[in-house]
PDB file of C-alpha atoms in Angstrom:
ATOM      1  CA  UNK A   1     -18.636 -20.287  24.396  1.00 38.00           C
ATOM      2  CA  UNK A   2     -18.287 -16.545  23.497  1.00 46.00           C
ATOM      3  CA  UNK A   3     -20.424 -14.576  21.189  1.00 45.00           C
ATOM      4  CA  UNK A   4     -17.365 -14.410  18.788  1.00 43.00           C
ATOM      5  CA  UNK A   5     -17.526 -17.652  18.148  1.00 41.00           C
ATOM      6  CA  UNK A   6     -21.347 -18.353  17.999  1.00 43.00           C
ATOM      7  CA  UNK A   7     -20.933 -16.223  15.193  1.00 55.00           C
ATOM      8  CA  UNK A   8     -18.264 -17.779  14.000  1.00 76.00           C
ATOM      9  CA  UNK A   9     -15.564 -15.585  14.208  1.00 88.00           C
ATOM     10  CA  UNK A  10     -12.492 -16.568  16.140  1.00 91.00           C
ATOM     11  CA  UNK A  11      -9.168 -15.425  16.694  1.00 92.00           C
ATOM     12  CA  UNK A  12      -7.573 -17.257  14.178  1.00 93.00           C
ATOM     13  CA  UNK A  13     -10.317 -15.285  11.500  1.00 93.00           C
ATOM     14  CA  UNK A  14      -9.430 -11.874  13.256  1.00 93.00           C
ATOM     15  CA  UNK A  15      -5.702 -12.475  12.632  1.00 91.00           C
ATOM     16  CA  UNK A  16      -6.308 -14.296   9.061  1.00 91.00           C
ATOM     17  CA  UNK A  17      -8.227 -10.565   8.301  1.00 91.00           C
ATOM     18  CA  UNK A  18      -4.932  -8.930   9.527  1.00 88.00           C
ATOM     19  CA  UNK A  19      -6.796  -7.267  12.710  1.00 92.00           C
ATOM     20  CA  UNK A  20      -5.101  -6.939  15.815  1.00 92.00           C
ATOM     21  CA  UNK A  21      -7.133  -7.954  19.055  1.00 93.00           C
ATOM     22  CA  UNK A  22      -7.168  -3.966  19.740  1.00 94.00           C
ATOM     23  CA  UNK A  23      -8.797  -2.998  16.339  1.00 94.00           C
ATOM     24  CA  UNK A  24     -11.722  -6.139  16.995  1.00 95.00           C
ATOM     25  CA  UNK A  25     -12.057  -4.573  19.785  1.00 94.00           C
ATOM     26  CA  UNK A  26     -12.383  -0.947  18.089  1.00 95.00           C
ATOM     27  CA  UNK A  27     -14.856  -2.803  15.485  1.00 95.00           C
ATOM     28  CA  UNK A  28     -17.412  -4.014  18.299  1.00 94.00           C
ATOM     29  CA  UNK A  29     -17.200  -0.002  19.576  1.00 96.00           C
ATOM     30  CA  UNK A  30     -18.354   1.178  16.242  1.00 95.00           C
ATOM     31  CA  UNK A  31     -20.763  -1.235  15.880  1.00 95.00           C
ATOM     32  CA  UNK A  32     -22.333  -0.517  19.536  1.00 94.00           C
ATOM     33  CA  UNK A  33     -20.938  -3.080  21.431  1.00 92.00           C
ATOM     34  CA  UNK A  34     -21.999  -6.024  19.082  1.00 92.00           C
ATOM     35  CA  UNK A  35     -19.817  -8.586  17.347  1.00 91.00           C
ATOM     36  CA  UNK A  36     -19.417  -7.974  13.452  1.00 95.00           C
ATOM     37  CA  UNK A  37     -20.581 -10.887  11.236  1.00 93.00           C
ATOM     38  CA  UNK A  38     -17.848 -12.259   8.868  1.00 92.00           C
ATOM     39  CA  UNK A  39     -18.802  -9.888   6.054  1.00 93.00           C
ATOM     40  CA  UNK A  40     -18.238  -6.906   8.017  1.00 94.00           C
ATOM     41  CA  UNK A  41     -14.781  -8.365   9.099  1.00 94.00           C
ATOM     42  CA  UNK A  42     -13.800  -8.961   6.117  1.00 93.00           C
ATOM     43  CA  UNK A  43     -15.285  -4.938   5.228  1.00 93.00           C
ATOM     44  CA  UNK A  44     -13.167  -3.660   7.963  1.00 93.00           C
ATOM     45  CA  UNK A  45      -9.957  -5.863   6.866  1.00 91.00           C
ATOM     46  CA  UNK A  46      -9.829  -3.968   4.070  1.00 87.00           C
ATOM     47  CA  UNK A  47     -10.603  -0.681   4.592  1.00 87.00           C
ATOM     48  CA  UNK A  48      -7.833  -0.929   7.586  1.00 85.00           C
ATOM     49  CA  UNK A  49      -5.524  -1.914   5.311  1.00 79.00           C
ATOM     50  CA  UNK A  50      -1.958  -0.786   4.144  1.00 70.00           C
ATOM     51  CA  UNK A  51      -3.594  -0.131   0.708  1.00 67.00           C
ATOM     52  CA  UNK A  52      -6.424   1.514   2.013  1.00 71.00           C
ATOM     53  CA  UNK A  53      -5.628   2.892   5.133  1.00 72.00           C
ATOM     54  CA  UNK A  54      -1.501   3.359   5.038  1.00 72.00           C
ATOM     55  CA  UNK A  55      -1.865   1.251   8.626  1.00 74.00           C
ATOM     56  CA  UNK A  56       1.605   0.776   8.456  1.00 73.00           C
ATOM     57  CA  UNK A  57       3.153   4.156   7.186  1.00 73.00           C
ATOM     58  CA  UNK A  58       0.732   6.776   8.881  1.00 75.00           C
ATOM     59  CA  UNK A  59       2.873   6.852  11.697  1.00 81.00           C
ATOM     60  CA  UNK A  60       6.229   8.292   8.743  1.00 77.00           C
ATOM     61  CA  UNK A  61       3.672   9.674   6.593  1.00 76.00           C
ATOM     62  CA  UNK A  62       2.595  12.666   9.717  1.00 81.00           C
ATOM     63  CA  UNK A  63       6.334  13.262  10.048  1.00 83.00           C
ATOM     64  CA  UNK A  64       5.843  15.136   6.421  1.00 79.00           C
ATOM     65  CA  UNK A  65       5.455  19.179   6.594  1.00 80.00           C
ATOM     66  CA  UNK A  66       1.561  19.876   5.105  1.00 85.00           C
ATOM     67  CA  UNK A  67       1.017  23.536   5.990  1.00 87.00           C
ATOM     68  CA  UNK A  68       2.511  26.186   4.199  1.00 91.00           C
ATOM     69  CA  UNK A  69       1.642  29.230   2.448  1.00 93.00           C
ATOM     70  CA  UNK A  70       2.447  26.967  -0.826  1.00 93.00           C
ATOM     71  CA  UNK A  71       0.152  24.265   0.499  1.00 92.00           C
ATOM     72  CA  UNK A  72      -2.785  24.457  -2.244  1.00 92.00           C
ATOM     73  CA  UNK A  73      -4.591  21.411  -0.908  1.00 90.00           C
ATOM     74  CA  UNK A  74      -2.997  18.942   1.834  1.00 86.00           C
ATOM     75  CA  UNK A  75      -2.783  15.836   2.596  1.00 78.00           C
ATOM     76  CA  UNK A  76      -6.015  13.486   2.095  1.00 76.00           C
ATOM     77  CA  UNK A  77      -8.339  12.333  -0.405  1.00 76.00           C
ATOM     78  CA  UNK A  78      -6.787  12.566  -4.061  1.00 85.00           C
ATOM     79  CA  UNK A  79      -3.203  14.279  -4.713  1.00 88.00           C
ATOM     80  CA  UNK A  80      -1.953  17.206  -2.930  1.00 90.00           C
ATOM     81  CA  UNK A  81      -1.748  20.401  -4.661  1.00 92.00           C
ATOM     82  CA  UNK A  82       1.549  23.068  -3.789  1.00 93.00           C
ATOM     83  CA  UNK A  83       1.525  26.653  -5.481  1.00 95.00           C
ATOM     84  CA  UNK A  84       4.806  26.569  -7.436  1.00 95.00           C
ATOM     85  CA  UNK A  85       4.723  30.401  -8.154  1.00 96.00           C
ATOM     86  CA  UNK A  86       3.248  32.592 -11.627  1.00 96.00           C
ATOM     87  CA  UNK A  87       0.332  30.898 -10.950  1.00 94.00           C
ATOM     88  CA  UNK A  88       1.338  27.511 -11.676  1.00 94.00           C
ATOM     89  CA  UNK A  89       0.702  24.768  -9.041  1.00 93.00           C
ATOM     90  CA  UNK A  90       2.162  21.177  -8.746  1.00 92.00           C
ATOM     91  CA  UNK A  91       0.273  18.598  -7.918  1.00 91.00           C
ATOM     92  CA  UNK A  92       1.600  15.168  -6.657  1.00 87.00           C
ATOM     93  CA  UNK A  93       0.487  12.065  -5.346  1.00 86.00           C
ATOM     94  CA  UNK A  94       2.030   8.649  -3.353  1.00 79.00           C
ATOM     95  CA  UNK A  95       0.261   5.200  -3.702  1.00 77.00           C
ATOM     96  CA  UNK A  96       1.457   2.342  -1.894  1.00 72.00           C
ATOM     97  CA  UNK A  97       0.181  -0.735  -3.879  1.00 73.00           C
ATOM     98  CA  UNK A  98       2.122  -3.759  -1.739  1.00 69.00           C
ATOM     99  CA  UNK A  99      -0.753  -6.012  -1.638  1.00 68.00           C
ATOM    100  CA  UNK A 100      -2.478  -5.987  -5.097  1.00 74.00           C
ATOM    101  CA  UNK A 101       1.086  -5.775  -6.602  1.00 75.00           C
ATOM    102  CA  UNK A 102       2.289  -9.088  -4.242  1.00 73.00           C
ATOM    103  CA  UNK A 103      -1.176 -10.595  -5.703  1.00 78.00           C
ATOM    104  CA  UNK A 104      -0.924 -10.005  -9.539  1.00 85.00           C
ATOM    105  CA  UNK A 105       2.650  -7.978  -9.968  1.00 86.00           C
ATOM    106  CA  UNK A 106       2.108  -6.993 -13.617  1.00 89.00           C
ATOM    107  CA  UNK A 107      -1.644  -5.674 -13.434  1.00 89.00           C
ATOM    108  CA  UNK A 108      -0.768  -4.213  -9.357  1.00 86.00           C
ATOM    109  CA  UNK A 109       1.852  -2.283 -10.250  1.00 86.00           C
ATOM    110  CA  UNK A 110      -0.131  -1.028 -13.760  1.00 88.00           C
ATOM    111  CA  UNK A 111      -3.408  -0.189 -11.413  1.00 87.00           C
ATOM    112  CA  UNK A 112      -1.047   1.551  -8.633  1.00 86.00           C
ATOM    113  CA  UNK A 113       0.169   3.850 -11.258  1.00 89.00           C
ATOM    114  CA  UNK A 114      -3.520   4.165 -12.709  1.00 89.00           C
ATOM    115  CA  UNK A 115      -5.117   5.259  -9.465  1.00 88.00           C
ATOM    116  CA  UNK A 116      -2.023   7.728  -8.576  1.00 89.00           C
ATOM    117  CA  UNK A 117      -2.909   9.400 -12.181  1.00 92.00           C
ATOM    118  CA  UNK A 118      -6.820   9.513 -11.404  1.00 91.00           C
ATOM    119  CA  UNK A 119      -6.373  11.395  -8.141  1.00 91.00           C
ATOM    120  CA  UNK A 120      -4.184  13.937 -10.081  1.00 92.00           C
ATOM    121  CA  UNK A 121      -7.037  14.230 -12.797  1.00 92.00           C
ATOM    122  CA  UNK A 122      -9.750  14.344  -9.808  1.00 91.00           C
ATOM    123  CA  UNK A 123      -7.922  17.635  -8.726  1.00 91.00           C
ATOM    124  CA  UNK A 124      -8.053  19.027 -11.963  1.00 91.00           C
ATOM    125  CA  UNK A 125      -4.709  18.857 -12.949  1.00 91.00           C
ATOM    126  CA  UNK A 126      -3.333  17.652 -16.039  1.00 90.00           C
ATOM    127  CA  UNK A 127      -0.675  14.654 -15.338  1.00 89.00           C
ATOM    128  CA  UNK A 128       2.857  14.880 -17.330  1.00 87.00           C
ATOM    129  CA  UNK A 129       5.165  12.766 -15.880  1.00 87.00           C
ATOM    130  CA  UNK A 130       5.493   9.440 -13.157  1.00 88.00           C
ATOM    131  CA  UNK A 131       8.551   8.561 -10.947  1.00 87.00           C
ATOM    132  CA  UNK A 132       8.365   5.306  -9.432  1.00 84.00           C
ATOM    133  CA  UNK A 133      10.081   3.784  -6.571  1.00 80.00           C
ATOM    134  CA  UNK A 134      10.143  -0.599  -5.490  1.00 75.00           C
ATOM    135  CA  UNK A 135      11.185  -0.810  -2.412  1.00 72.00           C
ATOM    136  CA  UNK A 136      11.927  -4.942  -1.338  1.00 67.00           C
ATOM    137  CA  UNK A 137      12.883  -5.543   2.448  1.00 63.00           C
ATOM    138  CA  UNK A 138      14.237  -8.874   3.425  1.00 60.00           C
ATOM    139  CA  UNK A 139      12.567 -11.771   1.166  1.00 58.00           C
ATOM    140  CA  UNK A 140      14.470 -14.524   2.484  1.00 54.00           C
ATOM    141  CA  UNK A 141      13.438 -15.903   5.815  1.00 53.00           C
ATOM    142  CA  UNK A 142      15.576 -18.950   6.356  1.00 50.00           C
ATOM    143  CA  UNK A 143      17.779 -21.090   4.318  1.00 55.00           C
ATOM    144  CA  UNK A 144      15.377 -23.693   2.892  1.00 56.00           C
ATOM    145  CA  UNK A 145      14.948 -23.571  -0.214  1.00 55.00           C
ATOM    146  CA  UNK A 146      16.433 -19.742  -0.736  1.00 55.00           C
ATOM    147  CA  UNK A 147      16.584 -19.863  -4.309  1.00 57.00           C
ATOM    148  CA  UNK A 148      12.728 -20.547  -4.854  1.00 60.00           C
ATOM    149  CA  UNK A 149      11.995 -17.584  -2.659  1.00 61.00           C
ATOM    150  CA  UNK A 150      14.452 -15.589  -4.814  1.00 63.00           C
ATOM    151  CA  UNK A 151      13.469 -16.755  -8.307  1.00 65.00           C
ATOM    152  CA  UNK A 152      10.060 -15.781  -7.273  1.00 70.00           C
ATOM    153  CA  UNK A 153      11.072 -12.167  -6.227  1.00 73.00           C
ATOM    154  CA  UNK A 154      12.852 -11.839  -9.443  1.00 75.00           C
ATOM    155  CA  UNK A 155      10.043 -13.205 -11.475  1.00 78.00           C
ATOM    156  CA  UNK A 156       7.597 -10.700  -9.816  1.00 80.00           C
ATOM    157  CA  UNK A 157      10.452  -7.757  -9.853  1.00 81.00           C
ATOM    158  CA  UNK A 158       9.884  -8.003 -13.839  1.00 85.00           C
ATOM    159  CA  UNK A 159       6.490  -7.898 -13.627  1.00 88.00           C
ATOM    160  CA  UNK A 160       6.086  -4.950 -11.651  1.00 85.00           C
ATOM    161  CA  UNK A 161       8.800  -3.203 -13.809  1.00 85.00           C
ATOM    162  CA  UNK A 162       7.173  -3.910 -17.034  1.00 87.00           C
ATOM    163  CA  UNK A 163       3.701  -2.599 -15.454  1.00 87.00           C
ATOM    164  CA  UNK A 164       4.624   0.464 -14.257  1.00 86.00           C
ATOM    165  CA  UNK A 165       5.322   2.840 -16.868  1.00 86.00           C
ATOM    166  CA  UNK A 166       2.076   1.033 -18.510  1.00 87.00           C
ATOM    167  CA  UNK A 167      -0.901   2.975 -17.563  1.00 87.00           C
ATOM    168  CA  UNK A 168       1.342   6.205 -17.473  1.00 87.00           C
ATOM    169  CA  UNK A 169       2.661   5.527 -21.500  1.00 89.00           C
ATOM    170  CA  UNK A 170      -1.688   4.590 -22.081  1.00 89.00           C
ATOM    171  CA  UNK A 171      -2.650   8.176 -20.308  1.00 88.00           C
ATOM    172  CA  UNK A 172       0.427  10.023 -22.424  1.00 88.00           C
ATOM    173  CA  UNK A 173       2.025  10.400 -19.016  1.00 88.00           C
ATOM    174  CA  UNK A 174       6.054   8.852 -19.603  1.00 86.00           C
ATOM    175  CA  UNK A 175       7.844   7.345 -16.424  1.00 86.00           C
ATOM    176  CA  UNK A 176      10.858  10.028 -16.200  1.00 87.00           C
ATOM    177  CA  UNK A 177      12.722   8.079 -13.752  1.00 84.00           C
ATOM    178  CA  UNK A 178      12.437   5.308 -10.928  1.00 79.00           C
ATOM    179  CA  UNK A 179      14.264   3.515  -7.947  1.00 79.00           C
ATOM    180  CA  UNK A 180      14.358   0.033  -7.365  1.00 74.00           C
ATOM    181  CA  UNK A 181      15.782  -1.212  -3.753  1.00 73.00           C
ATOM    182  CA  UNK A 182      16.202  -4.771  -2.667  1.00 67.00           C
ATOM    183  CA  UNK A 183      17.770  -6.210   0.653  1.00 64.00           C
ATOM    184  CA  UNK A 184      18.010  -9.602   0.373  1.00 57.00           C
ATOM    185  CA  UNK A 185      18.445 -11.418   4.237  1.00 50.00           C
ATOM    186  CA  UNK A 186      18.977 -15.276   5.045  1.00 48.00           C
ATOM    187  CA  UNK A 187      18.517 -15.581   8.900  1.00 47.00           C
ATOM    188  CA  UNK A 188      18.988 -11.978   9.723  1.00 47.00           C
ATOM    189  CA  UNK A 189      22.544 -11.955   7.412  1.00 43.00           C
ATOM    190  CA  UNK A 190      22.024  -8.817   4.774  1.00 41.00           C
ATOM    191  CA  UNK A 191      23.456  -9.131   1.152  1.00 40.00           C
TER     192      UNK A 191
END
């Protein structure tokens, strides 16, 4: 029996957490060399998260230019900040809110919007308008049962479009314009 599982942590939990063998491995490094207990998994699940971490989308997201002589403030903590000339200066901000918006789609896609404005406000800046963009990739995995799977997506599509221009129209902040993309896919057939 290994450590990992006098401790009560198996494989199974690592994958459940959405860890891959390398980043448990990474984990017991920063920890120096000992296993994690199940609270600290579960500490590290999260903070290596899409939501958290962009695990995902880091390797797009460095494709983006972020030095410039317009470049105010780059890439990181809060919004970035680009000098927009007459002393003016824009500052903008990206949020990707899949997992609290598959969770709860109404109060998700509200909170996404919510913590995109705060990060504005933490620079200083005075929000005055939100775009929004859903992006859907294939929902439907197989042909059993395809129009549960569908009614559900729909269901949560109206949710998420009825919270997003919520904690913008709360703040004074109006949702100028937004994209909505869906593919739907039965057995690897696009609609």
């Amino acid at each position: 029996m290994n450590m990992s599982q006098t401790l009560g942590i198996s494989p199974e939990d690592i994958r459940e957490h959405g860890l891959t063998p390398e980043e448990y491995e990474k984990i017991k490094q920063l920890l120096g060399g000992r296993e994690p207990t199940i609270t600290e998994l579960g500490i590290f699940s999260v903070m290596w998260s899409e939501h958290c971490s962009y695990k995902s989308s880091r390797v797009h997201l460095k494709r983006l230019p972020t030095r410039s002589r317009r470049v105010v403030q780059g890439p990181g903590e809060n919004a970035g900040i680009i000098d927009i000339g007459d002393g003016w200066a824009c500052a903008f901000k990206i949020e990707s809110h899949n997992h609290p918006s598959f969770i709860e789609p109404f109060q998700g896609a509200a909170t996404g919007v919510g913590g995109i404005l705060r990060d504005i406000f933490t620079m200083g800046a005075r929000p005055v308008a939100v775009m929004d963009s859903l992006r859907f990739g294939p929902i439907l995995e197989s042909k059993a049962a395809p129009h549960k799977k569908f009614i559900g997506i729909i269901r949560c599509w109206r949710e998420w479009s009825a919270g997003l221009p919520l904690m913008g129209t709360a703040l004074g902040c109006l949702t100028l314009a937004g994209r909505q993309s869906l593919k739907l896919a039965i057995r690897g057939i696009r609609w």
